Short mmCIF file of C-alpha atoms (C1' of nucleotides) in Angstrom, two decimals:
data_model
loop_
_atom_site.label_atom_id
_atom_site.label_comp_id
_atom_site.label_asym_id
_atom_site.label_seq_id
_atom_site.Cartn_x
_atom_site.Cartn_y
_atom_site.Cartn_z
CA MET A 1086 15.83 83.65 46.30
CA ARG A 1087 12.80 81.40 46.46
CA ARG A 1088 9.75 82.69 48.42
CA SER A 1089 7.03 80.86 50.31
CA ARG A 1090 3.83 79.97 48.48
CA LYS A 1091 1.97 82.60 50.47
CA ASP A 1092 4.49 85.31 49.60
CA THR A 1093 4.43 84.27 45.95
CA ALA A 1094 0.66 84.49 45.74
CA GLU A 1095 0.71 87.84 47.49
CA THR A 1096 3.32 89.25 45.09
CA ARG A 1097 1.28 88.08 42.13
CA GLY A 1098 -1.79 89.73 43.57
CA ARG A 1099 0.07 92.99 44.09
CA ILE A 1100 1.25 92.96 40.47
CA VAL A 1101 -2.31 92.53 39.20
CA ALA A 1102 -3.74 95.17 41.56
CA THR A 1103 -1.02 97.69 40.71
CA ALA A 1104 -1.32 97.06 36.98
CA SER A 1105 -5.09 97.36 37.22
CA ARG A 1106 -4.78 100.84 38.71
CA LEU A 1107 -2.03 102.00 36.36
CA PHE A 1108 -3.81 100.77 33.21
CA ARG A 1109 -6.99 102.62 34.19
CA ALA A 1110 -5.07 105.79 35.05
CA ARG A 1111 -2.79 105.98 32.01
CA GLY A 1112 -3.97 103.46 29.43
CA ILE A 1113 -2.60 100.01 28.64
CA SER A 1114 0.00 100.90 26.02
CA ASP A 1115 1.38 103.84 28.04
CA VAL A 1116 2.18 101.66 31.06
CA SER A 1117 5.27 99.46 30.69
CA VAL A 1118 6.07 96.24 32.50
CA ALA A 1119 8.91 98.14 34.19
CA ASP A 1120 6.45 100.82 35.39
CA ILE A 1121 4.38 98.13 37.07
CA THR A 1122 7.19 96.12 38.63
CA SER A 1123 8.95 99.21 39.95
CA ALA A 1124 5.67 100.40 41.51
CA VAL A 1125 5.40 97.01 43.22
CA GLY A 1126 9.08 97.05 44.22
CA LEU A 1127 10.41 94.34 41.92
CA THR A 1128 12.70 94.13 38.92
CA VAL A 1129 11.29 93.29 35.51
CA GLY A 1130 12.72 89.79 35.49
CA ALA A 1131 10.51 88.78 38.39
CA PHE A 1132 7.42 89.66 36.38
CA TYR A 1133 7.93 86.75 34.00
CA ARG A 1134 7.91 84.25 36.88
CA HIS A 1135 4.22 85.20 37.34
CA PHE A 1136 2.93 85.97 33.84
CA ALA A 1137 3.70 84.67 30.34
CA SER A 1138 3.40 88.14 28.81
CA LYS A 1139 2.13 91.67 29.34
CA ASP A 1140 -1.05 90.67 27.49
CA ALA A 1141 -1.76 87.93 30.03
CA LEU A 1142 -1.50 90.50 32.81
CA VAL A 1143 -3.79 92.91 30.97
CA VAL A 1144 -6.54 90.29 30.90
CA GLU A 1145 -6.31 89.71 34.66
CA ALA A 1146 -6.01 93.41 35.43
CA ILE A 1147 -9.21 94.21 33.54
CA GLU A 1148 -10.99 91.33 35.25
CA LEU A 1149 -9.93 92.52 38.71
CA ALA A 1150 -10.97 96.11 38.01
CA SER A 1151 -14.32 94.93 36.73
CA LEU A 1152 -15.02 92.65 39.68
CA GLN A 1153 -13.98 95.30 42.21
CA THR A 1154 -16.06 98.11 40.73
CA THR A 1155 -19.17 96.04 40.14
CA ALA A 1156 -18.93 94.70 43.71
CA MET A 1157 -18.71 98.28 44.95
CA HIS A 1158 -21.77 99.37 42.97
CA ALA A 1159 -23.70 96.32 44.13
CA LYS A 1160 -23.23 97.49 47.71
CA THR A 1161 -24.66 100.96 46.98
CA ALA A 1162 -28.01 101.41 48.73
CA PRO A 1163 -29.01 97.73 48.48
CA ASP A 1164 -32.22 97.98 50.51
CA ALA A 1165 -33.75 101.15 49.04
CA GLY A 1166 -36.49 101.54 46.44
CA ARG A 1167 -35.70 101.33 42.76
CA SER A 1168 -35.72 105.06 42.04
CA GLU A 1169 -33.46 105.70 45.05
CA ARG A 1170 -31.07 102.99 43.90
CA THR A 1171 -31.11 104.43 40.37
CA GLN A 1172 -30.25 107.85 41.72
CA ALA A 1173 -27.51 106.42 43.96
CA LEU A 1174 -25.98 104.49 41.07
CA LEU A 1175 -26.04 107.51 38.77
CA ASP A 1176 -24.67 109.78 41.49
CA SER A 1177 -21.70 107.52 42.06
CA TYR A 1178 -20.99 106.47 38.46
CA LEU A 1179 -21.36 109.99 37.10
CA SER A 1180 -19.69 111.74 40.03
CA VAL A 1181 -16.81 114.19 39.79
CA LEU A 1182 -14.89 111.80 42.05
CA HIS A 1183 -15.27 108.92 39.59
CA ARG A 1184 -14.35 111.16 36.68
CA ASP A 1185 -11.22 112.45 38.41
CA HIS A 1186 -10.08 109.03 39.65
CA PRO A 1187 -10.19 106.61 36.75
CA GLU A 1188 -7.60 104.42 38.51
CA LEU A 1189 -10.24 103.41 41.05
CA GLY A 1190 -13.19 103.31 38.70
CA CYS A 1191 -14.91 101.48 35.89
CA PRO A 1192 -12.47 99.81 33.47
CA VAL A 1193 -15.06 99.94 30.70
CA ALA A 1194 -15.02 103.73 30.73
CA ALA A 1195 -11.27 103.93 31.27
CA LEU A 1196 -10.27 101.70 28.34
CA CYS A 1197 -13.18 101.80 25.89
CA SER A 1198 -11.62 103.41 22.83
CA GLU A 1199 -8.15 101.91 23.05
CA ILE A 1200 -9.45 98.38 23.55
CA ALA A 1201 -10.46 98.26 19.87
CA HIS A 1202 -6.75 98.18 18.96
CA HIS A 1203 -5.88 95.23 21.20
CA GLY A 1204 -5.91 91.47 20.65
CA PRO A 1205 -8.83 89.05 21.04
CA SER A 1206 -8.08 88.02 24.64
CA THR A 1207 -7.99 91.64 25.83
CA LYS A 1208 -11.20 92.46 23.95
CA GLN A 1209 -12.80 89.40 25.51
CA ALA A 1210 -11.85 90.51 29.03
CA PHE A 1211 -13.24 93.95 28.23
CA THR A 1212 -16.47 92.47 26.90
CA ALA A 1213 -16.87 90.44 30.11
CA ALA A 1214 -16.44 93.69 32.05
CA LEU A 1215 -19.12 95.32 29.90
CA GLN A 1216 -21.46 92.39 30.58
CA ARG A 1217 -20.89 92.87 34.32
CA LEU A 1218 -21.69 96.56 33.94
CA LEU A 1219 -24.95 95.56 32.26
CA VAL A 1220 -25.73 93.34 35.26
CA VAL A 1221 -25.19 96.32 37.57
CA VAL A 1222 -27.51 98.41 35.40
CA GLY A 1223 -29.92 95.47 35.57
CA SER A 1224 -30.25 95.95 39.32
CA VAL A 1225 -31.92 99.24 38.48
CA VAL A 1226 -33.58 98.33 35.16
CA PRO A 1227 -34.64 94.71 35.75
CA GLY A 1228 -36.74 92.49 33.55
CA LYS A 1229 -36.41 89.91 30.81
CA SER A 1230 -38.39 91.81 28.18
CA LYS A 1231 -36.81 93.14 25.01
CA GLN A 1232 -37.62 96.66 26.17
CA ALA A 1233 -35.85 96.18 29.50
CA ARG A 1234 -32.78 94.77 27.75
CA GLU A 1235 -32.83 97.66 25.28
CA ARG A 1236 -33.15 100.16 28.11
CA ARG A 1237 -30.14 98.63 29.90
CA LEU A 1238 -28.01 98.98 26.78
CA GLN A 1239 -29.12 102.61 26.39
CA VAL A 1240 -28.29 103.42 30.00
CA ALA A 1241 -24.88 101.74 29.77
CA ALA A 1242 -24.00 103.61 26.55
CA SER A 1243 -25.15 106.91 28.06
CA VAL A 1244 -23.25 106.70 31.31
CA VAL A 1245 -20.05 105.38 29.73
CA GLY A 1246 -20.26 108.03 27.01
CA ALA A 1247 -20.83 110.82 29.52
CA LEU A 1248 -17.97 109.75 31.80
CA VAL A 1249 -15.49 109.30 28.96
CA LEU A 1250 -16.34 112.60 27.28
CA SER A 1251 -16.27 114.39 30.61
CA ARG A 1252 -12.73 113.07 31.19
CA ALA A 1253 -11.62 113.97 27.67
CA SER A 1254 -12.99 117.51 27.68
CA SER A 1255 -10.50 120.28 28.40
CA ASP A 1256 -13.35 122.68 29.11
CA PRO A 1257 -14.23 122.14 32.80
CA SER A 1258 -17.77 123.49 32.56
CA LEU A 1259 -18.57 121.32 29.53
CA ALA A 1260 -17.13 118.36 31.44
CA ASP A 1261 -19.42 119.03 34.40
CA GLU A 1262 -22.42 119.70 32.16
CA LEU A 1263 -22.02 116.29 30.52
CA LEU A 1264 -22.18 114.47 33.85
CA ALA A 1265 -25.14 116.52 35.08
CA ALA A 1266 -27.10 116.21 31.84
CA VAL A 1267 -26.89 112.41 31.70
CA ARG A 1268 -27.47 112.10 35.45
CA ARG A 1269 -30.79 113.90 34.93
CA GLY A 1270 -31.56 112.29 31.59
CA VAL A 1271 -31.38 108.70 32.82
CA ALA A 1272 -33.16 109.27 36.15
CA MET B 1099 15.60 118.59 -3.56
CA ARG B 1100 13.46 121.67 -3.13
CA ARG B 1101 9.82 121.44 -4.32
CA SER B 1102 7.43 124.06 -5.66
CA ARG B 1103 5.13 125.81 -3.20
CA LYS B 1104 2.16 123.95 -4.63
CA ASP B 1105 3.87 120.57 -4.22
CA THR B 1106 4.94 121.46 -0.69
CA ALA B 1107 1.42 122.38 0.34
CA GLU B 1108 0.07 119.23 -1.25
CA THR B 1109 2.60 117.02 0.58
CA ARG B 1110 1.71 118.67 3.88
CA GLY B 1111 -1.96 118.06 3.20
CA ARG B 1112 -1.32 114.42 2.39
CA ILE B 1113 0.58 113.96 5.66
CA VAL B 1114 -2.32 115.41 7.68
CA ALA B 1115 -4.96 113.41 5.79
CA THR B 1116 -3.01 110.16 6.10
CA ALA B 1117 -2.28 110.72 9.80
CA SER B 1118 -5.91 111.58 10.39
CA ARG B 1119 -7.01 108.23 9.00
CA LEU B 1120 -4.28 106.21 10.72
CA PHE B 1121 -4.88 107.82 14.14
CA ARG B 1122 -8.59 107.03 13.96
CA ALA B 1123 -7.94 103.49 12.80
CA ARG B 1124 -5.21 102.50 15.26
CA GLY B 1125 -5.00 105.18 17.94
CA ILE B 1126 -2.51 108.02 18.30
CA SER B 1127 0.21 106.31 20.32
CA ASP B 1128 0.16 103.17 18.16
CA VAL B 1129 0.90 105.09 14.97
CA SER B 1130 4.51 106.25 14.58
CA VAL B 1131 5.82 109.14 12.51
CA ALA B 1132 7.51 106.52 10.32
CA ASP B 1133 4.16 104.75 9.79
CA ILE B 1134 2.69 108.00 8.51
CA THR B 1135 5.56 109.12 6.28
CA SER B 1136 5.98 105.69 4.71
CA ALA B 1137 2.23 105.59 3.96
CA VAL B 1138 2.62 108.95 2.24
CA GLY B 1139 5.79 107.86 0.44
CA LEU B 1140 8.36 109.96 2.31
CA THR B 1141 11.23 109.36 4.70
CA VAL B 1142 10.90 110.47 8.33
CA GLY B 1143 13.30 113.38 7.90
CA ALA B 1144 10.89 115.13 5.51
CA PHE B 1145 8.19 115.14 8.19
CA TYR B 1146 10.07 117.68 10.31
CA ARG B 1147 10.16 120.16 7.40
CA HIS B 1148 6.36 120.37 7.80
CA PHE B 1149 5.70 119.91 11.53
CA ALA B 1150 7.55 120.80 14.72
CA SER B 1151 6.58 117.53 16.41
CA LYS B 1152 4.23 114.58 16.28
CA ASP B 1153 1.96 116.43 18.76
CA ALA B 1154 1.58 119.34 16.33
CA LEU B 1155 0.44 116.90 13.65
CA VAL B 1156 -2.00 115.22 16.05
CA VAL B 1157 -3.77 118.55 16.62
CA GLU B 1158 -4.20 119.17 12.89
CA ALA B 1159 -5.19 115.56 12.19
CA ILE B 1160 -7.99 115.70 14.78
CA GLU B 1161 -9.15 119.04 13.38
CA LEU B 1162 -9.29 117.70 9.82
CA ALA B 1163 -11.17 114.56 10.87
CA SER B 1164 -13.65 116.65 12.83
CA LEU B 1165 -14.27 119.14 10.00
CA GLN B 1166 -14.65 116.39 7.40
CA THR B 1167 -17.08 114.28 9.40
CA THR B 1168 -19.24 117.16 10.58
CA ALA B 1169 -19.40 118.49 7.00
CA MET B 1170 -20.53 115.06 5.86
CA HIS B 1171 -23.24 114.86 8.51
CA ALA B 1172 -24.39 118.39 7.70
CA LYS B 1173 -25.09 117.26 4.13
CA THR B 1174 -27.29 114.36 5.27
CA ALA B 1175 -30.94 114.99 4.31
CA PRO B 1176 -30.70 118.80 4.66
CA ASP B 1177 -34.20 119.58 3.38
CA ALA B 1178 -36.24 116.97 5.27
CA GLY B 1179 -38.36 117.32 8.42
CA ARG B 1180 -36.74 117.16 11.83
CA SER B 1181 -37.72 113.60 12.66
CA GLU B 1182 -36.47 112.40 9.25
CA ARG B 1183 -33.20 114.24 9.77
CA THR B 1184 -32.90 112.76 13.26
CA GLN B 1185 -33.41 109.27 11.86
CA ALA B 1186 -30.94 109.90 9.04
CA LEU B 1187 -28.29 111.18 11.45
CA LEU B 1188 -28.75 108.23 13.82
CA ASP B 1189 -28.75 105.76 10.92
CA SER B 1190 -25.45 107.05 9.64
CA TYR B 1191 -23.69 107.72 12.97
CA LEU B 1192 -24.78 104.42 14.50
CA SER B 1193 -24.40 102.35 11.33
CA VAL B 1194 -22.41 99.15 11.02
CA LEU B 1195 -20.41 100.93 8.32
CA HIS B 1196 -19.36 103.70 10.70
CA ARG B 1197 -18.54 101.19 13.41
CA ASP B 1198 -16.39 99.08 11.10
CA HIS B 1199 -14.59 102.05 9.52
CA PRO B 1200 -13.32 104.30 12.30
CA GLU B 1201 -10.65 105.65 9.93
CA LEU B 1202 -13.36 107.50 7.98
CA GLY B 1203 -15.54 108.41 10.93
CA CYS B 1204 -15.98 110.57 13.99
CA PRO B 1205 -12.68 111.34 15.75
CA VAL B 1206 -14.52 111.89 19.04
CA ALA B 1207 -15.63 108.27 19.11
CA ALA B 1208 -12.31 106.98 17.77
CA LEU B 1209 -10.09 108.70 20.33
CA CYS B 1210 -12.28 109.41 23.36
CA SER B 1211 -10.64 107.29 26.05
CA GLU B 1212 -7.00 107.70 25.04
CA ILE B 1213 -7.29 111.47 24.71
CA ALA B 1214 -7.37 111.76 28.52
CA HIS B 1215 -3.71 110.69 28.58
CA HIS B 1216 -2.51 113.33 26.11
CA GLY B 1217 -1.28 116.90 26.52
CA PRO B 1218 -3.36 120.09 26.69
CA SER B 1219 -3.13 120.96 22.98
CA THR B 1220 -4.39 117.54 21.93
CA LYS B 1221 -7.21 117.65 24.49
CA GLN B 1222 -8.13 121.09 23.22
CA ALA B 1223 -8.34 119.86 19.61
CA PHE B 1224 -10.50 116.98 20.82
CA THR B 1225 -12.75 119.32 22.78
CA ALA B 1226 -13.22 121.48 19.67
CA ALA B 1227 -14.22 118.31 17.79
CA LEU B 1228 -16.72 117.50 20.53
CA GLN B 1229 -18.17 121.01 20.27
CA ARG B 1230 -18.62 120.51 16.52
CA LEU B 1231 -20.37 117.20 17.19
CA LEU B 1232 -22.73 119.08 19.52
CA VAL B 1233 -23.45 121.54 16.68
CA VAL B 1234 -24.34 118.62 14.41
CA VAL B 1235 -26.65 117.24 17.11
CA GLY B 1236 -28.05 120.78 17.36
CA SER B 1237 -29.32 120.56 13.80
CA VAL B 1238 -31.67 117.88 15.09
CA VAL B 1239 -32.21 119.14 18.66
CA PRO B 1240 -32.25 122.92 18.19
CA GLY B 1241 -33.06 125.61 20.74
CA LYS B 1242 -31.37 127.87 23.23
CA SER B 1243 -33.20 126.56 26.29
CA LYS B 1244 -31.44 124.71 29.09
CA GLN B 1245 -33.51 121.64 28.26
CA ALA B 1246 -32.44 121.67 24.61
CA ARG B 1247 -28.79 122.02 25.59
CA GLU B 1248 -29.16 119.20 28.12
CA ARG B 1249 -30.84 117.02 25.53
CA ARG B 1250 -27.99 117.64 23.06
CA LEU B 1251 -25.42 116.55 25.64
CA GLN B 1252 -27.44 113.42 26.39
CA VAL B 1253 -27.70 112.52 22.72
CA ALA B 1254 -23.99 113.10 22.14
CA ALA B 1255 -23.01 110.94 25.14
CA SER B 1256 -25.42 108.19 24.05
CA VAL B 1257 -24.29 107.94 20.45
CA VAL B 1258 -20.58 108.18 21.25
CA GLY B 1259 -20.97 105.61 24.04
CA ALA B 1260 -22.89 103.22 21.80
CA LEU B 1261 -20.41 103.46 18.92
CA VAL B 1262 -17.35 103.05 21.14
CA LEU B 1263 -18.77 100.10 23.07
CA SER B 1264 -19.97 98.48 19.86
CA ARG B 1265 -16.42 98.70 18.50
CA ALA B 1266 -14.88 97.38 21.70
CA SER B 1267 -17.21 94.43 22.12
CA SER B 1268 -15.88 91.06 20.97
CA ASP B 1269 -19.42 89.65 20.98
CA PRO B 1270 -20.86 90.56 17.55
CA SER B 1271 -24.50 90.31 18.59
CA LEU B 1272 -23.93 92.53 21.65
CA ALA B 1273 -22.12 94.99 19.37
CA ASP B 1274 -25.11 95.13 17.00
CA GLU B 1275 -27.60 95.32 19.88
CA LEU B 1276 -25.85 98.40 21.27
CA LEU B 1277 -26.19 100.29 18.00
CA ALA B 1278 -29.81 99.27 17.51
CA ALA B 1279 -30.83 100.04 21.10
CA VAL B 1280 -29.46 103.58 21.06
CA ARG B 1281 -30.72 104.19 17.51
CA ARG B 1282 -34.24 103.45 18.80
CA GLY B 1283 -33.74 105.10 22.18
CA VAL B 1284 -32.77 108.50 20.81
CA ALA B 1285 -35.32 108.61 17.97
"C1'" DT C 846 12.12 64.84 63.20
"C1'" DG C 847 16.45 65.62 60.51
"C1'" DT C 848 19.02 65.76 56.36
"C1'" DA C 849 20.04 66.12 51.21
"C1'" DC C 850 18.54 67.87 47.26
"C1'" DA C 851 15.41 69.88 43.78
"C1'" DT C 852 12.66 73.80 42.92
"C1'" DC C 853 11.88 78.38 41.77
"C1'" DA C 854 11.03 83.77 43.11
"C1'" DG C 855 13.71 87.41 42.45
"C1'" DT C 856 18.17 89.94 40.66
"C1'" DG C 857 20.75 92.34 37.32
"C1'" DA C 858 22.31 92.59 32.92
"C1'" DA C 859 21.62 91.87 28.34
"C1'" DC C 860 18.95 91.07 23.61
"C1'" DG C 861 16.93 93.15 19.35
"C1'" DC C 862 13.83 96.51 18.09
"C1'" DG C 863 11.16 100.69 17.21
"C1'" DC C 864 10.40 105.21 18.93
"C1'" DG C 865 10.72 110.70 18.19
"C1'" DT C 866 13.95 113.74 16.70
"C1'" DT C 867 18.30 115.72 14.45
"C1'" DC C 868 21.53 116.70 10.84
"C1'" DA C 869 24.82 117.00 6.84
"C1'" DC C 870 23.92 116.81 2.29
"C1'" DT C 871 21.54 117.29 -2.55
"C1'" DG C 872 19.57 119.75 -6.09
"C1'" DA C 873 15.34 121.97 -7.93
"C1'" DT C 874 12.73 126.23 -6.90
"C1'" DG C 875 12.31 131.02 -5.81
"C1'" DT C 876 14.33 135.67 -5.72
"C1'" DA C 877 17.19 139.72 -6.64
"C1'" DC C 878 19.53 142.11 -9.97
"C1'" DT D 1295 14.13 138.08 -20.06
"C1'" DG D 1296 18.53 136.04 -18.31
"C1'" DT D 1297 21.79 135.05 -14.76
"C1'" DA D 1298 23.72 134.25 -9.95
"C1'" DC D 1299 22.68 132.92 -5.70
"C1'" DA D 1300 19.92 131.82 -1.54
"C1'" DT D 1301 16.38 128.87 0.04
"C1'" DC D 1302 14.55 124.70 1.54
"C1'" DA D 1303 11.85 119.86 0.60
"C1'" DG D 1304 13.37 115.56 0.82
"C1'" DT D 1305 17.15 111.75 1.69
"C1'" DG D 1306 19.57 108.62 4.48
"C1'" DA D 1307 21.88 107.77 8.44
"C1'" DA D 1308 22.47 108.53 13.03
"C1'" DC D 1309 21.27 109.91 18.19
"C1'" DG D 1310 19.69 108.42 22.86
"C1'" DC D 1311 16.09 106.09 24.88
"C1'" DG D 1312 12.53 102.87 26.47
"C1'" DC D 1313 10.13 98.86 25.09
"C1'" DG D 1314 8.92 93.49 25.94
"C1'" DT D 1315 11.34 89.56 26.79
"C1'" DT D 1316 15.28 86.30 28.09
"C1'" DC D 1317 18.78 84.27 30.93
"C1'" DA D 1318 22.59 82.86 34.10
"C1'" DC D 1319 22.80 83.14 38.73
"C1'" DT D 1320 21.51 83.20 43.98
"C1'" DG D 1321 19.71 81.32 47.97
"C1'" DA D 1322 15.47 80.38 50.73
"C1'" DT D 1323 11.55 77.15 50.41
"C1'" DG D 1324 9.49 72.75 49.56
"C1'" DT D 1325 9.97 67.71 49.16
"C1'" DA D 1326 11.62 62.94 49.54
"C1'" DC D 1327 13.82 59.85 52.31
#
DNA sequence: TGTACATCAGTGAACGCGCGTTCACTGATGTAC
DNA sequence: TGTACATCAGTGAACGCGCGTTCACTGATGTAC
């Protein structure tokens, strides 16, 4: 039966939030629409009252994950010196907690290799997330010079690479080494 | 009908080589057994004469890709100085050609984020591929010291991160910038 | 403010399709004598 | 070396299952008077 506008908006929000977590935890193509709706407590039919397709949801789910994680990192040690903020950012981005909980973390690291096989709108949402990550890095490597820009790209590639490889490694000590090495290398 | 031992071995090899390319190009879960066998020129039934499961093939396909790409990089400028070899390795790993042809390139970069969602045997094959990549980096950053090891891990994370993000980015100039920045940053 | 009706969020079942895997069968290859 | 038979690579069709999406239906909400 029909729901109030407030309930409808809330349901929609819960679908996006749930999908956002599931996609980061298990990948986009391994999470079905039924997985999402049943986690929310709905049947699949209801999904299509809120979204035109799974792809449309993917775009919003990536956006939400990106906005939430960049907002979180922006709050980290806002009134400290630059080297303290750098250390704080590295410590949280390259933490064991972040590695072991992709569902709450950076969507860029969670989806980076599979995004290449998705459509333009999904890639665009991912690219926007990457741009936001570069803004976060910019809070620690500021400046408009070519060198500053280059340094931001290097830092982003390093931390994403380290986190992704740490998650993919089945050797626990190699996984930890990767995080520690890049934590020290960037600082 | 039954084939000669030579033919059988050749067919098996063609399945692994074809799968290896397809997995790197489109991801493991987006390539079906039927995709592979039809690319080879077989029906699906024949596949199970050679492999117990798709997972068993995945392990061998990753191994082949890893051995082929590390062998290729080992041949790059073998009798030059270290800084020339470093530049040659970076130029080939972080080239536009490598970015635009994942099917012929490094399986670590091609599969890094989706591998986290696969079983232990697949993760183990991936980890072995990562170890081989570290050996290749070791030809340019040698040494048994903790610092040398740390530097190798940093370089590996940087180049994999740059390649993966360059492939995922829908903004062509950002994609090129990522490769160029890390090419210069590591050298 | 109260009533009549249109809207639409959610249900439950169905759709066509592709997935990984299995299996009876065929006939050339490999082996034992 | 020649023959009889077992082996097994590949075919073609089927299996149960889960996928994304659609749709007739229900009944509370929103709207027009």
